[in-house]
PDB file of C-alpha atoms in Angstrom:
ATOM      1  CA  UNK G  27    -176.176  -7.217 -99.226  1.00 34.00           C
ATOM      2  CA  UNK G  28    -175.488 -10.547 -97.528  1.00 36.00           C
ATOM      3  CA  UNK G  29    -178.460 -12.898 -97.677  1.00 35.00           C
ATOM      4  CA  UNK G  30    -179.537 -15.945 -95.745  1.00 36.00           C
ATOM      5  CA  UNK G  31    -177.358 -18.867 -96.780  1.00 37.00           C
ATOM      6  CA  UNK G  32    -174.638 -16.670 -98.261  1.00 35.00           C
ATOM      7  CA  UNK G  33    -171.695 -17.376 -95.993  1.00 35.00           C
ATOM      8  CA  UNK G  34    -168.339 -15.643 -96.053  1.00 35.00           C
ATOM      9  CA  UNK G  35    -165.942 -18.570 -95.983  1.00 34.00           C
ATOM     10  CA  UNK G  36    -162.695 -16.951 -97.041  1.00 37.00           C
ATOM     11  CA  UNK G  37    -160.447 -14.769 -94.891  1.00 41.00           C
ATOM     12  CA  UNK G  38    -160.653 -11.003 -95.194  1.00 48.00           C
ATOM     13  CA  UNK G  39    -158.249  -9.757 -97.846  1.00 53.00           C
ATOM     14  CA  UNK G  40    -159.556  -6.235 -98.400  1.00 64.00           C
ATOM     15  CA  UNK G  41    -158.088  -3.015 -97.081  1.00 89.00           C
ATOM     16  CA  UNK G  42    -161.134  -1.884 -95.094  1.00 96.00           C
ATOM     17  CA  UNK G  43    -161.023  -1.495 -91.335  1.00 96.00           C
ATOM     18  CA  UNK G  44    -163.545   0.058 -88.925  1.00 98.00           C
ATOM     19  CA  UNK G  45    -161.540   3.290 -88.722  1.00 97.00           C
ATOM     20  CA  UNK G  46    -162.359   3.915 -92.401  1.00 97.00           C
ATOM     21  CA  UNK G  47    -165.951   4.746 -91.417  1.00 98.00           C
ATOM     22  CA  UNK G  48    -164.846   8.077 -89.951  1.00 97.00           C
ATOM     23  CA  UNK G  49    -167.237   9.801 -87.557  1.00 97.00           C
ATOM     24  CA  UNK G  50    -169.750   6.939 -87.612  1.00 98.00           C
ATOM     25  CA  UNK G  51    -167.237   4.776 -85.718  1.00 98.00           C
ATOM     26  CA  UNK G  52    -167.889   5.234 -82.003  1.00 98.00           C
ATOM     27  CA  UNK G  53    -165.440   2.718 -80.542  1.00 98.00           C
ATOM     28  CA  UNK G  54    -163.200  -0.081 -81.756  1.00 98.00           C
ATOM     29  CA  UNK G  55    -161.418  -2.606 -79.551  1.00 98.00           C
ATOM     30  CA  UNK G  56    -159.104  -4.209 -82.078  1.00 98.00           C
ATOM     31  CA  UNK G  57    -157.746  -7.725 -81.866  1.00 97.00           C
ATOM     32  CA  UNK G  58    -154.178  -7.760 -80.534  1.00 96.00           C
ATOM     33  CA  UNK G  59    -153.953  -3.958 -80.604  1.00 97.00           C
ATOM     34  CA  UNK G  60    -153.480  -1.348 -77.879  1.00 97.00           C
ATOM     35  CA  UNK G  61    -153.833  -3.913 -75.111  1.00 98.00           C
ATOM     36  CA  UNK G  62    -151.835  -3.250 -71.973  1.00 98.00           C
ATOM     37  CA  UNK G  63    -151.222  -6.401 -69.956  1.00 96.00           C
ATOM     38  CA  UNK G  64    -149.542  -6.466 -66.558  1.00 83.00           C
ATOM     39  CA  UNK G  65    -148.128  -9.411 -64.609  1.00 89.00           C
ATOM     40  CA  UNK G  66    -149.271 -12.806 -65.940  1.00 95.00           C
ATOM     41  CA  UNK G  67    -150.815 -11.087 -68.992  1.00 97.00           C
ATOM     42  CA  UNK G  68    -153.572  -9.502 -66.903  1.00 98.00           C
ATOM     43  CA  UNK G  69    -155.312  -6.782 -68.914  1.00 98.00           C
ATOM     44  CA  UNK G  70    -155.330  -3.297 -67.406  1.00 98.00           C
ATOM     45  CA  UNK G  71    -156.269  -1.444 -70.604  1.00 98.00           C
ATOM     46  CA  UNK G  72    -157.878  -2.182 -73.980  1.00 98.00           C
ATOM     47  CA  UNK G  73    -157.657   1.194 -75.654  1.00 98.00           C
ATOM     48  CA  UNK G  74    -160.253   2.488 -78.079  1.00 98.00           C
ATOM     49  CA  UNK G  75    -158.770   2.681 -81.577  1.00 98.00           C
ATOM     50  CA  UNK G  76    -161.267   5.413 -82.519  1.00 98.00           C
ATOM     51  CA  UNK G  77    -159.391   7.709 -80.162  1.00 97.00           C
ATOM     52  CA  UNK G  78    -161.927   8.821 -77.539  1.00 98.00           C
ATOM     53  CA  UNK G  79    -160.044   7.958 -74.344  1.00 98.00           C
ATOM     54  CA  UNK G  80    -163.222   8.078 -72.216  1.00 98.00           C
ATOM     55  CA  UNK G  81    -164.224   4.947 -74.141  1.00 98.00           C
ATOM     56  CA  UNK G  82    -161.036   3.027 -73.298  1.00 98.00           C
ATOM     57  CA  UNK G  83    -161.830  -0.222 -71.496  1.00 98.00           C
ATOM     58  CA  UNK G  84    -159.817  -0.377 -68.255  1.00 98.00           C
ATOM     59  CA  UNK G  85    -159.480  -2.460 -65.114  1.00 98.00           C
ATOM     60  CA  UNK G  86    -157.256  -1.369 -62.217  1.00 97.00           C
ATOM     61  CA  UNK G  87    -158.280  -4.097 -59.761  1.00 97.00           C
ATOM     62  CA  UNK G  88    -156.046  -7.127 -60.268  1.00 96.00           C
ATOM     63  CA  UNK G  89    -158.630  -9.732 -59.300  1.00 97.00           C
ATOM     64  CA  UNK G  90    -161.060  -8.342 -61.883  1.00 98.00           C
ATOM     65  CA  UNK G  91    -158.572  -8.234 -64.762  1.00 98.00           C
ATOM     66  CA  UNK G  92    -159.171 -10.584 -67.703  1.00 98.00           C
ATOM     67  CA  UNK G  93    -156.180 -12.285 -69.318  1.00 98.00           C
ATOM     68  CA  UNK G  94    -154.625 -11.539 -72.694  1.00 98.00           C
ATOM     69  CA  UNK G  95    -153.926 -14.725 -74.673  1.00 98.00           C
ATOM     70  CA  UNK G  96    -150.872 -13.786 -76.718  1.00 95.00           C
ATOM     71  CA  UNK G  97    -151.314 -16.813 -78.987  1.00 96.00           C
ATOM     72  CA  UNK G  98    -154.959 -16.379 -80.013  1.00 97.00           C
ATOM     73  CA  UNK G  99    -155.189 -12.630 -79.489  1.00 97.00           C
ATOM     74  CA  UNK G 100    -158.244 -13.027 -77.271  1.00 98.00           C
ATOM     75  CA  UNK G 101    -159.050 -11.179 -74.086  1.00 98.00           C
ATOM     76  CA  UNK G 102    -160.144 -14.044 -71.836  1.00 98.00           C
ATOM     77  CA  UNK G 103    -162.847 -13.521 -69.192  1.00 98.00           C
ATOM     78  CA  UNK G 104    -163.159 -16.142 -66.442  1.00 98.00           C
ATOM     79  CA  UNK G 105    -166.915 -15.961 -65.811  1.00 98.00           C
ATOM     80  CA  UNK G 106    -166.272 -15.304 -62.114  1.00 98.00           C
ATOM     81  CA  UNK G 107    -165.225 -11.679 -61.623  1.00 97.00           C
ATOM     82  CA  UNK G 108    -163.420 -10.448 -64.760  1.00 98.00           C
ATOM     83  CA  UNK G 109    -164.655  -7.327 -66.528  1.00 98.00           C
ATOM     84  CA  UNK G 110    -163.516  -4.076 -68.159  1.00 98.00           C
ATOM     85  CA  UNK G 111    -165.168  -0.671 -67.857  1.00 97.00           C
ATOM     86  CA  UNK G 112    -164.826   2.846 -69.247  1.00 97.00           C
ATOM     87  CA  UNK G 113    -164.889   6.229 -67.538  1.00 95.00           C
ATOM     88  CA  UNK G 114    -167.361   7.568 -70.118  1.00 96.00           C
ATOM     89  CA  UNK G 115    -170.511   6.100 -71.582  1.00 95.00           C
ATOM     90  CA  UNK G 116    -171.442   5.303 -75.171  1.00 96.00           C
ATOM     91  CA  UNK G 117    -175.015   6.275 -76.031  1.00 93.00           C
ATOM     92  CA  UNK G 118    -176.655   5.005 -79.219  1.00 94.00           C
ATOM     93  CA  UNK G 119    -180.042   6.762 -79.318  1.00 93.00           C
ATOM     94  CA  UNK G 120    -181.349   5.308 -82.582  1.00 96.00           C
ATOM     95  CA  UNK G 121    -179.378   3.482 -85.286  1.00 98.00           C
ATOM     96  CA  UNK G 122    -176.344   1.315 -84.620  1.00 98.00           C
ATOM     97  CA  UNK G 123    -174.132  -1.424 -85.987  1.00 98.00           C
ATOM     98  CA  UNK G 124    -172.077  -3.598 -83.659  1.00 98.00           C
ATOM     99  CA  UNK G 125    -169.662  -6.341 -84.658  1.00 98.00           C
ATOM    100  CA  UNK G 126    -168.154  -8.792 -82.159  1.00 98.00           C
ATOM    101  CA  UNK G 127    -165.889 -11.806 -82.592  1.00 98.00           C
ATOM    102  CA  UNK G 128    -166.140 -14.033 -79.533  1.00 98.00           C
ATOM    103  CA  UNK G 129    -166.155 -17.513 -78.061  1.00 98.00           C
ATOM    104  CA  UNK G 130    -168.627 -18.101 -75.238  1.00 98.00           C
ATOM    105  CA  UNK G 131    -168.071 -20.925 -72.753  1.00 97.00           C
ATOM    106  CA  UNK G 132    -171.108 -20.365 -70.504  1.00 97.00           C
ATOM    107  CA  UNK G 133    -174.507 -19.006 -71.539  1.00 97.00           C
ATOM    108  CA  UNK G 134    -176.475 -16.304 -69.709  1.00 96.00           C
ATOM    109  CA  UNK G 135    -173.393 -14.069 -69.661  1.00 96.00           C
ATOM    110  CA  UNK G 136    -172.757 -10.471 -70.738  1.00 96.00           C
ATOM    111  CA  UNK G 137    -170.763  -9.268 -73.728  1.00 98.00           C
ATOM    112  CA  UNK G 138    -171.509  -5.517 -73.466  1.00 97.00           C
ATOM    113  CA  UNK G 139    -173.550  -3.650 -70.873  1.00 95.00           C
ATOM    114  CA  UNK G 140    -174.519  -0.427 -69.180  1.00 90.00           C
ATOM    115  CA  UNK G 141    -172.880  -0.997 -65.808  1.00 86.00           C
ATOM    116  CA  UNK G 142    -174.432   2.109 -64.244  1.00 79.00           C
ATOM    117  CA  UNK G 143    -178.049   0.963 -64.294  1.00 70.00           C
ATOM    118  CA  UNK G 144    -177.702  -2.811 -64.332  1.00 54.00           C
ATOM    119  CA  UNK G 145    -178.901  -2.954 -67.925  1.00 73.00           C
ATOM    120  CA  UNK G 146    -177.222  -5.534 -70.115  1.00 78.00           C
ATOM    121  CA  UNK G 147    -176.932  -4.393 -73.705  1.00 89.00           C
ATOM    122  CA  UNK G 148    -175.807  -7.605 -75.404  1.00 95.00           C
ATOM    123  CA  UNK G 149    -176.192 -10.887 -73.551  1.00 96.00           C
ATOM    124  CA  UNK G 150    -175.728 -14.483 -74.710  1.00 98.00           C
ATOM    125  CA  UNK G 151    -178.846 -16.044 -73.188  1.00 97.00           C
ATOM    126  CA  UNK G 152    -178.660 -19.436 -74.904  1.00 98.00           C
ATOM    127  CA  UNK G 153    -176.370 -21.426 -77.189  1.00 98.00           C
ATOM    128  CA  UNK G 154    -178.211 -19.964 -80.180  1.00 98.00           C
ATOM    129  CA  UNK G 155    -179.684 -16.694 -78.899  1.00 98.00           C
ATOM    130  CA  UNK G 156    -178.393 -13.197 -78.155  1.00 98.00           C
ATOM    131  CA  UNK G 157    -180.600 -10.683 -76.372  1.00 97.00           C
ATOM    132  CA  UNK G 158    -180.283  -6.955 -76.948  1.00 96.00           C
ATOM    133  CA  UNK G 159    -181.758  -4.672 -74.304  1.00 94.00           C
ATOM    134  CA  UNK G 160    -182.437  -0.934 -74.436  1.00 92.00           C
ATOM    135  CA  UNK G 161    -183.579   1.342 -71.623  1.00 89.00           C
ATOM    136  CA  UNK G 162    -185.347   4.674 -71.167  1.00 90.00           C
ATOM    137  CA  UNK G 163    -186.397   5.796 -67.691  1.00 87.00           C
ATOM    138  CA  UNK G 164    -189.139   8.113 -69.005  1.00 90.00           C
ATOM    139  CA  UNK G 165    -190.872   5.319 -70.922  1.00 92.00           C
ATOM    140  CA  UNK G 166    -193.223   2.634 -69.644  1.00 94.00           C
ATOM    141  CA  UNK G 167    -191.992  -0.053 -69.490  1.00 93.00           C
ATOM    142  CA  UNK G 168    -188.521   1.352 -68.783  1.00 90.00           C
ATOM    143  CA  UNK G 169    -186.755  -1.194 -71.001  1.00 91.00           C
ATOM    144  CA  UNK G 170    -187.374  -3.329 -74.060  1.00 94.00           C
ATOM    145  CA  UNK G 171    -185.596  -6.384 -75.443  1.00 96.00           C
ATOM    146  CA  UNK G 172    -185.040  -8.121 -78.753  1.00 97.00           C
ATOM    147  CA  UNK G 173    -184.098 -11.796 -78.958  1.00 98.00           C
ATOM    148  CA  UNK G 174    -181.875 -12.604 -81.932  1.00 98.00           C
ATOM    149  CA  UNK G 175    -181.929 -16.305 -82.787  1.00 98.00           C
ATOM    150  CA  UNK G 176    -179.674 -18.341 -85.047  1.00 98.00           C
ATOM    151  CA  UNK G 177    -181.484 -19.983 -87.939  1.00 97.00           C
ATOM    152  CA  UNK G 178    -179.469 -23.131 -87.293  1.00 95.00           C
ATOM    153  CA  UNK G 179    -176.473 -24.274 -85.270  1.00 97.00           C
ATOM    154  CA  UNK G 180    -175.001 -22.743 -82.134  1.00 98.00           C
ATOM    155  CA  UNK G 181    -172.325 -20.254 -81.164  1.00 98.00           C
ATOM    156  CA  UNK G 182    -168.843 -21.762 -81.224  1.00 97.00           C
ATOM    157  CA  UNK G 183    -165.142 -20.911 -80.953  1.00 96.00           C
ATOM    158  CA  UNK G 184    -165.170 -19.152 -84.337  1.00 94.00           C
ATOM    159  CA  UNK G 185    -168.344 -17.109 -83.857  1.00 98.00           C
ATOM    160  CA  UNK G 186    -168.679 -13.519 -84.947  1.00 98.00           C
ATOM    161  CA  UNK G 187    -171.885 -11.527 -85.102  1.00 98.00           C
ATOM    162  CA  UNK G 188    -173.047  -8.261 -86.594  1.00 98.00           C
ATOM    163  CA  UNK G 189    -176.080  -6.677 -84.932  1.00 98.00           C
ATOM    164  CA  UNK G 190    -177.911  -3.640 -86.322  1.00 98.00           C
ATOM    165  CA  UNK G 191    -180.901  -1.400 -85.597  1.00 98.00           C
ATOM    166  CA  UNK G 192    -182.304   0.886 -88.273  1.00 98.00           C
ATOM    167  CA  UNK G 193    -184.254   4.133 -87.849  1.00 98.00           C
ATOM    168  CA  UNK G 194    -187.548   2.256 -87.606  1.00 98.00           C
ATOM    169  CA  UNK G 195    -186.353  -0.100 -84.888  1.00 98.00           C
ATOM    170  CA  UNK G 196    -185.904  -3.123 -87.160  1.00 98.00           C
ATOM    171  CA  UNK G 197    -183.063  -5.358 -86.058  1.00 98.00           C
ATOM    172  CA  UNK G 198    -180.532  -7.112 -88.261  1.00 98.00           C
ATOM    173  CA  UNK G 199    -178.507 -10.139 -87.194  1.00 98.00           C
ATOM    174  CA  UNK G 200    -175.642 -11.934 -88.944  1.00 98.00           C
ATOM    175  CA  UNK G 201    -173.655 -14.897 -87.649  1.00 98.00           C
ATOM    176  CA  UNK G 202    -170.460 -15.853 -89.438  1.00 98.00           C
ATOM    177  CA  UNK G 203    -171.520 -13.645 -92.346  1.00 98.00           C
ATOM    178  CA  UNK G 204    -174.920 -15.290 -92.765  1.00 98.00           C
ATOM    179  CA  UNK G 205    -178.038 -13.139 -92.468  1.00 98.00           C
ATOM    180  CA  UNK G 206    -180.295 -14.799 -89.883  1.00 98.00           C
ATOM    181  CA  UNK G 207    -183.365 -13.001 -91.307  1.00 97.00           C
ATOM    182  CA  UNK G 208    -184.600 -11.866 -87.906  1.00 97.00           C
ATOM    183  CA  UNK G 209    -187.971 -10.189 -87.576  1.00 97.00           C
ATOM    184  CA  UNK G 210    -187.106  -8.756 -84.154  1.00 98.00           C
ATOM    185  CA  UNK G 211    -187.606  -5.063 -83.379  1.00 98.00           C
ATOM    186  CA  UNK G 212    -186.208  -2.738 -80.701  1.00 97.00           C
ATOM    187  CA  UNK G 213    -188.046   0.579 -80.415  1.00 97.00           C
ATOM    188  CA  UNK G 214    -185.955   3.666 -81.177  1.00 97.00           C
ATOM    189  CA  UNK G 215    -187.725   5.365 -78.265  1.00 96.00           C
ATOM    190  CA  UNK G 216    -185.226   3.454 -76.142  1.00 94.00           C
ATOM    191  CA  UNK G 217    -181.530   4.280 -76.315  1.00 92.00           C
ATOM    192  CA  UNK G 218    -178.661   1.855 -75.960  1.00 92.00           C
ATOM    193  CA  UNK G 219    -175.914   2.671 -73.454  1.00 92.00           C
ATOM    194  CA  UNK G 220    -172.581   0.885 -73.149  1.00 95.00           C
ATOM    195  CA  UNK G 221    -169.870   1.389 -70.565  1.00 96.00           C
ATOM    196  CA  UNK G 222    -168.602  -2.080 -69.677  1.00 97.00           C
ATOM    197  CA  UNK G 223    -167.466  -5.347 -71.186  1.00 98.00           C
ATOM    198  CA  UNK G 224    -168.012  -8.657 -69.438  1.00 97.00           C
ATOM    199  CA  UNK G 225    -170.591  -7.817 -66.756  1.00 94.00           C
ATOM    200  CA  UNK G 226    -173.589  -5.698 -65.771  1.00 91.00           C
ATOM    201  CA  UNK G 227    -174.303  -3.950 -62.497  1.00 84.00           C
ATOM    202  CA  UNK G 228    -176.392  -5.567 -59.789  1.00 81.00           C
ATOM    203  CA  UNK G 229    -176.748  -8.729 -57.732  1.00 84.00           C
ATOM    204  CA  UNK G 230    -176.614 -10.843 -60.916  1.00 88.00           C
ATOM    205  CA  UNK G 231    -173.698  -9.397 -62.897  1.00 92.00           C
ATOM    206  CA  UNK G 232    -173.636 -12.356 -65.312  1.00 94.00           C
ATOM    207  CA  UNK G 233    -169.862 -12.200 -65.791  1.00 96.00           C
ATOM    208  CA  UNK G 234    -168.841 -13.213 -69.298  1.00 98.00           C
ATOM    209  CA  UNK G 235    -167.150 -16.599 -69.569  1.00 98.00           C
ATOM    210  CA  UNK G 236    -165.088 -16.923 -72.725  1.00 98.00           C
ATOM    211  CA  UNK G 237    -162.985 -14.996 -75.228  1.00 98.00           C
ATOM    212  CA  UNK G 238    -163.550 -11.610 -76.842  1.00 98.00           C
ATOM    213  CA  UNK G 239    -161.336 -10.935 -79.835  1.00 98.00           C
ATOM    214  CA  UNK G 240    -162.648  -7.743 -81.428  1.00 98.00           C
ATOM    215  CA  UNK G 241    -165.507  -5.267 -80.912  1.00 98.00           C
ATOM    216  CA  UNK G 242    -166.532  -2.446 -83.261  1.00 98.00           C
ATOM    217  CA  UNK G 243    -169.399  -0.041 -82.511  1.00 98.00           C
ATOM    218  CA  UNK G 244    -170.946   2.401 -85.010  1.00 98.00           C
ATOM    219  CA  UNK G 245    -173.766   4.951 -84.692  1.00 98.00           C
ATOM    220  CA  UNK G 246    -175.250   4.142 -88.094  1.00 98.00           C
ATOM    221  CA  UNK G 247    -176.243   1.181 -90.225  1.00 98.00           C
ATOM    222  CA  UNK G 248    -176.246   0.526 -93.953  1.00 98.00           C
ATOM    223  CA  UNK G 249    -175.745  -2.420 -96.283  1.00 97.00           C
ATOM    224  CA  UNK G 250    -172.179  -1.529 -97.235  1.00 97.00           C
ATOM    225  CA  UNK G 251    -171.057  -1.204 -93.620  1.00 98.00           C
ATOM    226  CA  UNK G 252    -172.707  -4.493 -92.704  1.00 98.00           C
ATOM    227  CA  UNK G 253    -170.989  -6.320 -95.534  1.00 97.00           C
ATOM    228  CA  UNK G 254    -167.571  -4.777 -94.884  1.00 98.00           C
ATOM    229  CA  UNK G 255    -167.792  -5.520 -91.154  1.00 98.00           C
ATOM    230  CA  UNK G 256    -168.762  -9.144 -91.762  1.00 98.00           C
ATOM    231  CA  UNK G 257    -165.848  -9.526 -94.168  1.00 97.00           C
ATOM    232  CA  UNK G 258    -163.453  -7.914 -91.716  1.00 98.00           C
ATOM    233  CA  UNK G 259    -164.512 -10.153 -88.811  1.00 98.00           C
ATOM    234  CA  UNK G 260    -164.302 -13.263 -90.986  1.00 97.00           C
ATOM    235  CA  UNK G 261    -160.584 -12.661 -91.484  1.00 96.00           C
ATOM    236  CA  UNK G 262    -159.642 -12.409 -87.801  1.00 96.00           C
TER     237      UNK G 262
END
């Protein structure tokens, strides 16, 4: 298991990829893969490598299309009106592992969200903090949050994170392969729903401003998966 202060500094050289996790992989938006870009590299489709087409990220409206950077491999969101959405909805009722490689330009913006209810799932709320939010209409309150803070430093152009929740609601948080030793919890009575990338529903959509390179979502968590995912992201 990766521990605090144990950083993965070398590029990924192993043969593992998210698809190797079989049925525990829910969705994978792979860097430079299965991206359909129209005129001026505007992204109309970022297909789910796992294969469930309802989880493909799409955008038919030209003004809302992010841009594919063919040099860096990033999908670039302008922070104004760019976002992608799926026709289905990912639901993670209890355990999960999510890995994201990104570069954020403006804080208080959305990486992943439930665009049906206005509930952000993963939001960069500060230069060193990500907030995870879960919702359940039958509970009181109807949503709960967990703030995941960096032990030191800030998010930068080479950031990648791995975020987990175990069956007891304990959160895990790694940045650039370093365990941030968070004590945050997110009750498993509240599920996590995802159906958009780059914004949430409502009067404050908090459009993402920056680059998203790769996103992998799993419905389980364990030490081996966490380590493999960190290694994989470090090599992108």
